[in-house]
PDB file of C-alpha atoms in Angstrom:
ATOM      1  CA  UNK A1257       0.000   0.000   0.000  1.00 45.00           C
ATOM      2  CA  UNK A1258       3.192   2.593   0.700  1.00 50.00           C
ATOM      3  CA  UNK A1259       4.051   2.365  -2.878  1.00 51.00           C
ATOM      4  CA  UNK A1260       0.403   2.651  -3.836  1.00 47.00           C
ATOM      5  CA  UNK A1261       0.827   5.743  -1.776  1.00 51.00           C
ATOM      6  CA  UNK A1262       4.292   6.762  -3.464  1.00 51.00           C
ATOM      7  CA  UNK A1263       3.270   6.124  -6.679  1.00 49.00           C
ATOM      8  CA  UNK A1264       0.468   8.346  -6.138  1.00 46.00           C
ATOM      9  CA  UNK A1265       2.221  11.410  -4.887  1.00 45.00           C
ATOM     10  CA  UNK A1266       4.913  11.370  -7.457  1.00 58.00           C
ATOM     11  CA  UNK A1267       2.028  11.476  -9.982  1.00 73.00           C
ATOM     12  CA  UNK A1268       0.944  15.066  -8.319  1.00 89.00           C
ATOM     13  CA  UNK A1269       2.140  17.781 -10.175  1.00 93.00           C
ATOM     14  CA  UNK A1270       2.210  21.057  -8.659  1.00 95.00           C
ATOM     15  CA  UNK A1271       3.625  23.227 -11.672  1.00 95.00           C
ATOM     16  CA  UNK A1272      -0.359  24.644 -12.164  1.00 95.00           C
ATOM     17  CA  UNK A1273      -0.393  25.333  -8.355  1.00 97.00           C
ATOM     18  CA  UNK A1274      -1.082  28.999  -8.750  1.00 97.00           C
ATOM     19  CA  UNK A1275      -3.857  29.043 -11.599  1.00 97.00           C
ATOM     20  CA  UNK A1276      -5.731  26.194  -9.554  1.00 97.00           C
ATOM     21  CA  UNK A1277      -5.695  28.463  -6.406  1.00 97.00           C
ATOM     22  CA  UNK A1278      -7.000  31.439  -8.528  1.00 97.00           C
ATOM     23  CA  UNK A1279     -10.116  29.243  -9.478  1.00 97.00           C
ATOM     24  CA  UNK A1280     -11.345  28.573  -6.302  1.00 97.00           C
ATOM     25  CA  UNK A1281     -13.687  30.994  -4.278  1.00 97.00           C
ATOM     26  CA  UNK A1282     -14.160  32.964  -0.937  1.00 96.00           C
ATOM     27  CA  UNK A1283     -16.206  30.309  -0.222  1.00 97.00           C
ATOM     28  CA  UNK A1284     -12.746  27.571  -0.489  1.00 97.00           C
ATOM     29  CA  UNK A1285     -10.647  30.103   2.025  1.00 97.00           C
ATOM     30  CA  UNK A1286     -13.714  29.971   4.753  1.00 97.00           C
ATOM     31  CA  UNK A1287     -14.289  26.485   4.688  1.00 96.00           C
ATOM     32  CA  UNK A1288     -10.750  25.395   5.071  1.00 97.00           C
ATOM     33  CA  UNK A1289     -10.693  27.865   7.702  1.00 96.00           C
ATOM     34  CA  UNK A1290     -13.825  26.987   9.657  1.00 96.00           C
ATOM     35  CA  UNK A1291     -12.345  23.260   9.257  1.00 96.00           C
ATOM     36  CA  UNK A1292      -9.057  24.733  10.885  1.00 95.00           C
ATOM     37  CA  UNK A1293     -10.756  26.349  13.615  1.00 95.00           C
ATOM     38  CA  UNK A1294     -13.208  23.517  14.488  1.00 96.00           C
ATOM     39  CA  UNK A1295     -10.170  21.502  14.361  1.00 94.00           C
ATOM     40  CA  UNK A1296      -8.735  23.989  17.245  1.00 94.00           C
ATOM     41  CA  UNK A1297      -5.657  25.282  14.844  1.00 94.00           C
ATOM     42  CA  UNK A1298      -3.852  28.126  17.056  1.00 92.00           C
ATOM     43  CA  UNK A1299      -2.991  30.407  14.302  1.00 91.00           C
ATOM     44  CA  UNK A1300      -4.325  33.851  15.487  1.00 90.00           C
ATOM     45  CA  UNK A1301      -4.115  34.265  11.408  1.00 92.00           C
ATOM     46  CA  UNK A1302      -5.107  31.459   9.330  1.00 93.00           C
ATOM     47  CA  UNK A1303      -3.288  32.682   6.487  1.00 93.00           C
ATOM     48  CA  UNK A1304      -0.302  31.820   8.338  1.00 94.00           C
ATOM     49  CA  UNK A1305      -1.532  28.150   9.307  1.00 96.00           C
ATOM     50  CA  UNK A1306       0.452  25.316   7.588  1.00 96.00           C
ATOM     51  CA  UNK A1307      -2.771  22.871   7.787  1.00 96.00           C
ATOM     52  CA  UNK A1308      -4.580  26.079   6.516  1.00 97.00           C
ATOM     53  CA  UNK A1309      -2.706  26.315   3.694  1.00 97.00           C
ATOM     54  CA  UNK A1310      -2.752  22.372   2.966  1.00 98.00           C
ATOM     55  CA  UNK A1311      -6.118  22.681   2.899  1.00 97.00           C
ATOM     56  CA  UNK A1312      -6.370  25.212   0.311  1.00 98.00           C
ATOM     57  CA  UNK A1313      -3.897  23.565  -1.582  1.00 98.00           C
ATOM     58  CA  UNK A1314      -5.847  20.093  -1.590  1.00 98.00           C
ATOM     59  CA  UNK A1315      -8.795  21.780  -2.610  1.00 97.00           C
ATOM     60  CA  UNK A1316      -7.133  23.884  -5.579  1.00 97.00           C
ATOM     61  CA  UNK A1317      -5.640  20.501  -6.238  1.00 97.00           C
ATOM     62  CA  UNK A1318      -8.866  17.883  -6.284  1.00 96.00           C
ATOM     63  CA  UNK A1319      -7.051  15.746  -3.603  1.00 96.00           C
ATOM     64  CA  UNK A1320      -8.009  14.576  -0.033  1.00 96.00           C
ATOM     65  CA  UNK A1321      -5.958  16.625   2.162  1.00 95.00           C
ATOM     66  CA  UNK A1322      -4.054  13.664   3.173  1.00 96.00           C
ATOM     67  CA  UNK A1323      -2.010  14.219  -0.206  1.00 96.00           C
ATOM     68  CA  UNK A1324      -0.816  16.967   0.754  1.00 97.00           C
ATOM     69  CA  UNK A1325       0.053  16.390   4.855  1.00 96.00           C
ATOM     70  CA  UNK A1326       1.832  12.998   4.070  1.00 96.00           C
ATOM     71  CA  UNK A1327       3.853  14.864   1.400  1.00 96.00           C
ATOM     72  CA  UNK A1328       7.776  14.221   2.028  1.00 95.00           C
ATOM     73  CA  UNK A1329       8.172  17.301   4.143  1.00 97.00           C
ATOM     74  CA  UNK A1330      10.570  19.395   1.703  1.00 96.00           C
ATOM     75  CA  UNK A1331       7.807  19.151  -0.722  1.00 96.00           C
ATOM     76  CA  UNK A1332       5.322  19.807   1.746  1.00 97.00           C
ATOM     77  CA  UNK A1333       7.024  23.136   2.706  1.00 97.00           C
ATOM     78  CA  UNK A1334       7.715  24.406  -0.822  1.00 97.00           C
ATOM     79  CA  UNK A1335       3.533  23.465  -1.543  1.00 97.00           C
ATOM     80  CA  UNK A1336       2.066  25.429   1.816  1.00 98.00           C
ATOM     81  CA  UNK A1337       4.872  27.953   0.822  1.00 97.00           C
ATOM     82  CA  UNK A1338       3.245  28.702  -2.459  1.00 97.00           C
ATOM     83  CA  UNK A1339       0.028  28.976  -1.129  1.00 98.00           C
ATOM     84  CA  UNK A1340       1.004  31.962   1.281  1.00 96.00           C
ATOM     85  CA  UNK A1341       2.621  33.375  -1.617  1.00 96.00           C
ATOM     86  CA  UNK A1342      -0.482  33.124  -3.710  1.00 96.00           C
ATOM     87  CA  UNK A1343      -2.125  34.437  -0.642  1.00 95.00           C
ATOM     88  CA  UNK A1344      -0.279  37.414   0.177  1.00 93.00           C
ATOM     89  CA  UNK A1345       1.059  38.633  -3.221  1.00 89.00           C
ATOM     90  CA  UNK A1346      -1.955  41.338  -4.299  1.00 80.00           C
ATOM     91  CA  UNK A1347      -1.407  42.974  -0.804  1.00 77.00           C
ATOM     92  CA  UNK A1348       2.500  42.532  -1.109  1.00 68.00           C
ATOM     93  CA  UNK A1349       1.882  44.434  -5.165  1.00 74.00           C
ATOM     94  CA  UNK A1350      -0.822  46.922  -3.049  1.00 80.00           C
ATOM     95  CA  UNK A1351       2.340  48.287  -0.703  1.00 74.00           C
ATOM     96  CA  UNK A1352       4.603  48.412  -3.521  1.00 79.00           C
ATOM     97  CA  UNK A1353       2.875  50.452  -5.380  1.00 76.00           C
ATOM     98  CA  UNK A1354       1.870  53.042  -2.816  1.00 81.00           C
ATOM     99  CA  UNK A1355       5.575  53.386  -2.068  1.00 81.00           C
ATOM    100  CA  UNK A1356       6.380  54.356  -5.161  1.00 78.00           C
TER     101      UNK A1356
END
């Protein structure tokens, strides 16, 4: 079953990452978050939530979240990673341009 398992994450590719998250809705980022919360995550900001961002990532995906936490954990990082990017890049843009 571990290869099963193996054979199935390898097969995951994460190179559309980015356009999958744009396609899902407010609706995606509350109920991973009310699943966080119910699920008693500590994160005073979800955003900033590793199981948060998992979740989003699954979802943006079309995988059980369990593809995602049982990810070898460098992998896992550089997924959850991308997500916060995703996440925070229009405000990141926003202060950038007021700077300037």
């Amino acid at each position: 079953m571990a290869e099963t398992e193996n054979a199935t994450k390898e097969k995951l590719d994460f190179s559309t990452l980015e356009e999958r998250l744009a396609e899902l809705n407010a609706m995606a980022f509350m109920r991973a978050e009310r699943e966080c919360r119910m699920a008693a995550d500590p994160a005073p900001d979800i955003t900033y939530s590793s199981a948060f961002r998992a979740k989003l990532a699954a979802e943006a995906m079309g995988v059980p979240q369990a593809e995602i936490t049982t990810l070898p954990i460098n992998e896992y990082a550089s997924v959850v990673s991308r997500v916060l990017n995703f996440l925070l890049k229009p405000l990141a843009e926003t202060v950038i341009q007021q700077e300037n």
